[in-house]
Short mmCIF file of C-alpha atoms in Angstrom, two decimals:
data_model
loop_
_atom_site.label_atom_id
_atom_site.label_comp_id
_atom_site.label_asym_id
_atom_site.label_seq_id
_atom_site.Cartn_x
_atom_site.Cartn_y
_atom_site.Cartn_z
CA MET A 1 0.00 0.00 0.00
CA GLU A 2 1.20 3.47 -0.80
CA ILE A 3 -0.20 6.54 0.90
CA PRO A 4 0.34 9.71 -1.13
CA GLU A 5 1.51 12.95 0.40
CA LEU A 6 -1.35 15.33 1.25
CA LYS A 7 -0.89 19.07 0.83
CA VAL A 8 -3.47 21.55 2.08
CA THR A 9 -3.33 25.31 2.65
CA PRO A 10 -5.77 26.54 5.30
CA ASP A 11 -7.19 29.91 4.29
CA ARG A 12 -7.21 32.94 6.59
CA TYR A 13 -10.77 32.23 7.81
CA LEU A 14 -10.30 28.51 8.49
CA THR A 15 -9.73 28.99 12.23
CA VAL A 16 -13.00 30.91 12.59
CA ARG A 17 -14.96 28.23 10.75
CA TYR A 18 -13.22 25.48 12.72
CA ALA A 19 -14.01 27.29 15.99
CA GLY A 20 -17.68 27.24 15.06
CA ALA A 21 -17.57 23.55 14.20
CA SER A 22 -15.55 22.50 17.25
CA GLY A 23 -16.81 24.96 19.86
CA ASP A 24 -13.20 25.99 20.65
CA PHE A 25 -13.32 29.79 20.50
CA ASN A 26 -10.04 30.36 22.33
CA PRO A 27 -8.97 33.82 21.08
CA ILE A 28 -5.53 32.54 20.05
CA HIS A 29 -7.38 30.84 17.17
CA VAL A 30 -9.77 33.61 16.11
CA ASP A 31 -8.28 37.00 17.09
CA ASP A 32 -4.98 38.10 15.49
CA GLU A 33 -4.50 41.02 17.88
CA PHE A 34 -5.05 38.87 20.98
CA ALA A 35 -2.77 36.14 19.63
CA ARG A 36 0.03 38.67 19.07
CA SER A 37 -0.49 40.14 22.56
CA VAL A 38 0.42 36.75 24.06
CA GLY A 39 3.53 36.32 21.94
CA LEU A 40 2.17 34.31 19.03
CA PRO A 41 2.78 35.27 15.38
CA GLY A 42 -1.00 35.72 14.91
CA LYS A 43 -3.92 33.32 14.90
CA ILE A 44 -2.82 29.69 15.09
CA LEU A 45 -4.51 26.56 13.81
CA HIS A 46 -6.39 24.30 16.18
CA GLY A 47 -4.26 21.23 16.89
CA LEU A 48 -7.23 18.98 16.24
CA TYR A 49 -7.63 20.51 12.77
CA THR A 50 -4.05 19.54 11.99
CA MET A 51 -4.63 16.06 13.39
CA ALA A 52 -7.73 15.79 11.20
CA GLN A 53 -5.56 16.45 8.14
CA VAL A 54 -3.30 13.56 9.21
CA ALA A 55 -6.40 11.36 9.49
CA ARG A 56 -7.64 12.61 6.10
CA ALA A 57 -4.44 11.51 4.37
CA GLN A 58 -4.95 8.00 5.75
CA THR A 59 -8.68 7.70 5.04
CA GLU A 60 -8.34 8.98 1.47
CA ALA A 61 -5.76 6.25 0.81
CA GLY A 62 -7.81 3.62 2.64
CA GLY A 63 -11.04 4.34 0.78
CA GLY A 64 -13.03 6.10 3.51
CA PRO A 65 -13.31 6.85 7.23
CA ALA A 66 -13.97 3.21 8.17
CA SER A 67 -10.46 2.31 6.99
CA LEU A 68 -8.77 4.18 9.86
CA ARG A 69 -8.50 1.75 12.77
CA ARG A 70 -6.17 3.74 15.03
CA LEU A 71 -4.43 7.13 15.08
CA ALA A 72 -2.04 8.53 17.68
CA VAL A 73 -0.19 11.85 17.30
CA GLN A 74 2.16 14.11 19.22
CA PHE A 75 1.65 17.86 18.80
CA ARG A 76 5.09 19.48 18.49
CA GLY A 77 4.51 22.92 17.04
CA MET A 78 2.07 25.60 16.00
CA GLY A 79 0.41 25.72 12.63
CA VAL A 80 -0.70 28.99 11.06
CA PRO A 81 -3.29 29.87 8.41
CA GLU A 82 -2.24 30.67 4.85
CA ALA A 83 0.79 28.36 4.83
CA GLU A 84 0.84 24.94 3.21
CA LEU A 85 0.60 21.86 5.42
CA THR A 86 2.23 18.71 4.13
CA ILE A 87 1.26 15.32 5.52
CA THR A 88 3.80 12.60 4.78
CA THR A 89 3.14 8.94 5.51
CA THR A 90 5.55 6.01 5.51
CA VAL A 91 4.23 2.46 5.54
CA ARG A 92 6.22 0.61 8.20
CA ASP A 93 4.57 -2.82 7.90
CA GLU A 94 1.60 -4.60 6.32
CA ARG A 95 -0.04 -7.59 8.04
CA ASP A 96 -3.43 -9.26 7.76
CA GLY A 97 -4.85 -6.54 5.51
CA VAL A 98 -3.72 -3.64 7.70
CA ALA A 99 -0.98 -1.09 6.99
CA TYR A 100 0.96 0.19 10.01
CA VAL A 101 2.16 3.67 9.17
CA ASP A 102 4.21 6.58 10.55
CA CYS A 103 3.08 10.14 9.75
CA VAL A 104 4.42 13.68 9.99
CA ALA A 105 2.67 17.02 9.44
CA GLU A 106 5.01 19.83 8.43
CA GLN A 107 4.54 23.51 7.78
CA ASN A 108 7.24 25.97 6.75
CA GLY A 109 9.87 23.24 7.18
CA ARG A 110 8.86 22.46 10.78
CA ALA A 111 7.23 19.26 12.01
CA ILE A 112 4.13 20.37 13.89
CA ILE A 113 2.92 16.80 14.33
CA ARG A 114 5.48 14.05 14.51
CA ASN A 115 5.79 10.51 15.81
CA ALA A 116 2.24 9.92 14.61
CA GLU A 117 1.17 6.33 14.07
CA ALA A 118 -1.87 4.92 12.34
CA GLU A 119 -3.40 1.62 11.35
CA VAL A 120 -5.18 1.69 7.99
CA VAL A 121 -7.18 -1.14 6.46
CA ILE A 122 -5.74 -1.87 3.03
CA PRO A 123 -8.48 -1.49 0.41
CA ALA A 124 -9.39 -4.57 -1.61
CA GLN A 125 -8.18 -4.45 -5.21
#
């Protein structure tokens, strides 16, 4: 099984829409001025949004959401809107119809999610 790289660029309003969907209205995600006042570069992405992109890369390769059996991530950095996210997946092992994979989410050359692991059901051919 091969899992292609996923590239996505969150637009400037993504954090506001995601706040509405998730209920997480922490001002570091929706208010540039507040975010800068606490030492951030501006609004930052929700970590769960970034994790969802890692899951998306796996489920697109597996043929749908039911293909993702397990996902574990470590958040290691901040993501920002209007910069491309790249999700890279390496298949470590395949057994009994399941791919065991390692994943990384990078933005601007920094790993913002690393040491992620997933189990993806290999689609029938």
